[in-house]
Coordinates of C-alpha atoms in Angstrom, one line a residue:
X1 CA 0.0 0.0 0.0
X2 CA 2.9 2.4 0.4
X3 CA 3.4 2.4 -3.3
X4 CA -0.1 3.7 -4.0
X5 CA 0.7 7.4 -3.2
X6 CA 3.5 7.4 -5.7
X7 CA 1.5 5.6 -8.4
X8 CA -1.4 8.1 -8.0
X9 CA 0.8 11.1 -7.9
X10 CA 2.7 10.0 -11.1
X11 CA -0.5 9.3 -12.9
X12 CA -2.0 12.7 -11.9
X13 CA 1.2 14.6 -12.7
X14 CA 1.9 13.0 -16.0
X15 CA -1.7 13.6 -17.2
X16 CA -1.5 17.3 -16.3
X17 CA 1.9 17.6 -17.9
X18 CA 0.7 15.9 -21.1
X19 CA -2.2 18.3 -21.2
X20 CA 0.1 21.3 -20.7
X21 CA 2.6 20.2 -23.4
X22 CA -0.2 19.5 -25.8
X23 CA -1.6 23.0 -25.3
X24 CA 1.9 24.5 -25.9
X25 CA 2.4 22.5 -29.0
X26 CA -1.1 22.8 -30.6
X27 CA -2.9 25.8 -29.3
X28 CA -2.5 29.5 -29.6
X29 CA -1.8 30.8 -26.2
X30 CA -0.4 33.9 -24.4
X31 CA -0.6 32.6 -20.8
X32 CA -0.5 29.1 -19.3
X33 CA -0.8 28.0 -15.7
X34 CA 0.3 24.4 -15.0
X35 CA -0.1 22.6 -11.7
X36 CA 2.0 19.6 -10.6
X37 CA 1.2 17.6 -7.5
X38 CA 4.2 15.2 -7.7
X39 CA 6.7 16.8 -5.3
X40 CA 4.0 17.6 -2.6
X41 CA 2.7 14.1 -2.8
X42 CA 6.2 12.5 -2.6
X43 CA 7.1 14.7 0.3
X44 CA 4.0 13.8 2.3
X45 CA 4.3 10.1 1.7
X46 CA 8.1 9.5 1.7
X47 CA 10.0 12.4 3.4
X48 CA 9.9 10.3 6.6
X49 CA 12.1 7.7 4.9
X50 CA 14.9 10.0 3.8
X51 CA 18.2 10.3 5.5
X52 CA 19.1 10.7 8.3
X53 CA 17.3 7.6 9.6
X54 CA 14.4 8.8 11.7
X55 CA 12.9 7.2 14.9
X56 CA 10.3 4.6 13.9
X57 CA 11.7 4.0 10.4
X58 CA 13.5 0.7 9.7
X59 CA 16.8 0.6 7.7
X60 CA 15.0 -1.7 5.2
X61 CA 12.2 0.8 4.6
X62 CA 14.8 3.6 4.2
X63 CA 16.6 1.5 1.5
X64 CA 13.4 1.0 -0.4
X65 CA 11.7 4.4 0.0
X66 CA 14.5 6.7 1.0
X67 CA 15.3 8.0 -2.5
X68 CA 11.7 8.6 -3.7
X69 CA 11.7 12.3 -2.8
X70 CA 15.0 13.0 -4.6
X71 CA 13.8 11.0 -7.7
X72 CA 10.5 13.0 -7.7
X73 CA 12.4 16.2 -7.8
X74 CA 14.6 15.0 -10.7
X75 CA 11.5 13.9 -12.6
X76 CA 9.8 17.2 -11.9
X77 CA 12.8 19.0 -13.2
X78 CA 12.7 17.1 -16.5
X79 CA 9.1 18.0 -16.9
X80 CA 9.8 21.6 -16.2
X81 CA 12.6 21.6 -18.7
X82 CA 10.2 20.4 -21.4
X83 CA 7.7 23.1 -20.6
X84 CA 10.4 25.8 -20.7
X85 CA 11.7 24.4 -24.0
X86 CA 8.2 24.4 -25.6
X87 CA 7.4 27.9 -24.3
X88 CA 10.5 29.3 -25.9
X89 CA 13.2 31.8 -24.9
X90 CA 10.9 34.8 -25.2
X91 CA 8.5 33.5 -22.6
X92 CA 8.6 34.7 -19.0
X93 CA 8.4 31.7 -16.6
X94 CA 7.3 31.8 -13.0
X95 CA 7.5 28.9 -10.5
X96 CA 5.5 29.2 -7.3
X97 CA 5.3 26.9 -4.3
X98 CA 2.8 28.0 -1.7
X99 CA 4.7 26.4 1.2
X100 CA 7.7 24.1 1.8
X101 CA 8.2 20.8 3.6
X102 CA 10.3 19.9 6.6
X103 CA 13.3 17.8 5.7
X104 CA 16.5 16.4 7.3
X105 CA 16.9 17.3 10.9
X106 CA 13.9 19.6 10.8
X107 CA 11.5 16.8 10.4
X108 CA 9.1 15.9 13.3
X109 CA 10.9 13.8 15.9
X110 CA 8.7 10.8 15.5
X111 CA 8.6 10.6 11.7
X112 CA 6.4 7.6 11.3
X113 CA 3.6 8.7 13.6
X114 CA 3.7 12.5 12.9
X115 CA 0.5 13.9 11.4
X116 CA 0.5 15.6 7.9
X117 CA -0.1 19.0 9.5
X118 CA 3.2 18.7 11.3
X119 CA 5.2 18.6 8.1
X120 CA 4.6 21.7 6.0
X121 CA 7.0 24.6 6.3
X122 CA 5.4 28.1 6.0
X123 CA 8.0 29.4 3.6
X124 CA 7.5 28.8 -0.1
X125 CA 9.4 29.8 -3.2
X126 CA 8.9 32.1 -6.2
X127 CA 11.3 32.0 -9.1
X128 CA 11.0 34.2 -12.2
X129 CA 13.0 34.1 -15.3
X130 CA 12.7 35.5 -18.8
X131 CA 12.9 38.7 -20.9
X132 CA 13.2 41.9 -18.8
X133 CA 13.8 40.0 -15.5
X134 CA 16.9 40.8 -13.4
X135 CA 19.3 37.9 -13.2
X136 CA 20.5 36.4 -9.9
X137 CA 18.5 38.8 -7.8
X138 CA 16.7 37.9 -4.6
X139 CA 13.1 38.8 -3.8
X140 CA 12.3 39.2 -0.1
X141 CA 8.9 39.1 1.6
X142 CA 6.9 37.8 -1.3
X143 CA 3.5 36.2 -0.5
X144 CA 1.0 34.1 -2.4
X145 CA -1.3 37.1 -2.9
X146 CA 1.5 38.8 -4.8
X147 CA 1.5 36.2 -7.6
X148 CA -1.6 37.4 -9.5
X149 CA -0.7 41.2 -9.5
X150 CA 2.7 40.3 -10.7
X151 CA 1.4 38.1 -13.5
X152 CA -1.0 40.9 -14.6
X153 CA 1.8 43.4 -14.5
X154 CA 3.7 41.2 -17.0
X155 CA 0.8 41.8 -19.4
X156 CA 0.8 45.5 -18.6
X157 CA -2.4 45.3 -16.5
X158 CA -2.8 47.1 -13.2
X159 CA -4.3 44.9 -10.4
X160 CA -7.0 47.3 -9.4
X161 CA -8.1 46.7 -5.8
X162 CA -6.4 43.3 -5.5
X163 CA -4.6 42.5 -2.3
X164 CA -0.9 41.8 -2.6
X165 CA 1.8 43.8 -4.5
X166 CA 3.6 43.7 -7.8
X167 CA 7.1 42.1 -7.3
X168 CA 8.5 45.1 -9.1
X169 CA 12.1 44.5 -8.0
X170 CA 12.3 41.5 -10.3
X171 CA 12.0 43.6 -13.5
X172 CA 14.8 45.5 -15.2
X173 CA 12.4 48.3 -16.0
X174 CA 9.1 48.9 -14.2
X175 CA 6.2 47.7 -16.4
X176 CA 3.9 50.2 -17.9
X177 CA 0.4 49.5 -16.6
X178 CA -3.0 50.2 -17.9
X179 CA -6.1 50.2 -15.7
X180 CA -9.1 48.2 -16.7
X181 CA -12.5 48.7 -15.2
X182 CA -14.4 45.6 -14.0
X183 CA -17.3 44.7 -16.3
X184 CA -19.6 43.2 -13.6
X185 CA -19.7 42.5 -9.9
X186 CA -20.1 39.1 -8.3
X187 CA -23.7 40.1 -7.3
X188 CA -24.5 40.7 -11.0
X189 CA -23.0 37.3 -11.8
X190 CA -25.5 35.7 -9.5
X191 CA -28.3 37.6 -11.1
X192 CA -27.2 36.4 -14.5
X193 CA -27.5 32.7 -13.6
X194 CA -31.0 32.2 -15.0
X195 CA -30.0 33.9 -18.3
X196 CA -27.0 31.6 -18.6
X197 CA -29.2 28.5 -17.9
X198 CA -31.7 29.7 -20.6
X199 CA -28.9 30.1 -23.1
X200 CA -27.8 26.4 -22.5
X201 CA -31.4 25.3 -22.8
X202 CA -31.6 27.0 -26.2
X203 CA -28.8 24.8 -27.3
X204 CA -30.9 21.7 -26.7
X205 CA -30.3 20.8 -23.1
X206 CA -33.4 19.4 -21.4
X207 CA -35.1 21.1 -18.5
X208 CA -33.7 18.8 -15.8
X209 CA -30.1 19.5 -17.0
X210 CA -31.0 23.2 -17.0
X211 CA -32.1 23.0 -13.4
X212 CA -28.9 21.3 -12.4
X213 CA -26.9 23.9 -14.3
X214 CA -28.7 26.7 -12.5
X215 CA -27.9 25.0 -9.1
X216 CA -24.3 24.5 -10.1
X217 CA -23.9 28.1 -11.3
X218 CA -25.3 29.4 -8.0
X219 CA -22.9 27.1 -6.1
X220 CA -20.0 28.5 -8.1
X221 CA -21.1 32.1 -7.4
X222 CA -21.4 31.3 -3.7
X223 CA -17.9 29.7 -3.7
X224 CA -16.4 32.8 -5.5
X225 CA -18.0 35.1 -2.9
X226 CA -16.6 33.0 0.0
X227 CA -13.2 33.0 -1.5
X228 CA -13.4 36.8 -1.9
X229 CA -14.3 37.1 1.7
X230 CA -11.4 35.0 2.8
X231 CA -9.0 37.1 0.7
X232 CA -10.5 40.3 2.3
X233 CA -9.9 38.9 5.8
X234 CA -6.3 37.9 4.9
X235 CA -5.7 41.4 3.6
X236 CA -7.1 43.0 6.8
X237 CA -10.3 44.3 5.1
X238 CA -12.8 43.0 7.6
X239 CA -15.6 45.4 6.7
X240 CA -15.4 44.3 3.0
X241 CA -15.5 40.6 4.1
X242 CA -18.6 41.2 6.3
X243 CA -20.4 42.9 3.4
X244 CA -19.7 39.9 1.1
X245 CA -20.7 37.4 3.7
X246 CA -23.9 39.2 4.5
X247 CA -24.8 38.9 0.8
X248 CA -24.2 35.2 0.9
X249 CA -26.4 34.8 3.9
X250 CA -29.2 36.8 2.1
X251 CA -29.0 34.3 -0.8
X252 CA -28.8 31.3 1.5
X253 CA -30.5 32.1 4.8

């Protein structure tokens, strides 16, 4: 059973990688976001077996599973190299990891019985490379909320009202930004749900499917509102979060 996490992670990762490479090779694109679960899954399942030998881990198990984490990183590096190759030298590449993972002597003392929540390390990474990016520079204090504003800045778009900051220190020249006004609010998106369902019904979908679609769209709108409230709380904008949550409660008393 200890092989199952690796088999599942490889199947998941290779499928996503194949999708990303197919898009790069066959589709017109100007932005691609690709996710890879391999390293995280390998860390969670097999970091406990890596050297140095941890309490509760046998030498036999370490011989079998102790190199899985390093191998997963090497395989991930090969996949990343292929994506960069297909994207071409004129493409800006950003690698983001939301958090790290405890390794070596930093691992929980009882490696075999430690819970998964004991393993993640709060620090993540962000690496940016490509045209107009400073080489061999360090970025300090970056957070996960800084990723979207920085990506938008690469396209010359100002992140109006978004939390986080543009990681401007990575650029050789500050990007020129244009401001775009939002076309609709989340509340308007909820109001548009019946119209969207009617549109799909006009394409031939039956009434029961239309009802399910309406319910699904409402669920998506509610989820988006809750995510917006969480971001507002994280950014210290409590009043904004309260307003959003009050709207959710009105829709779903």
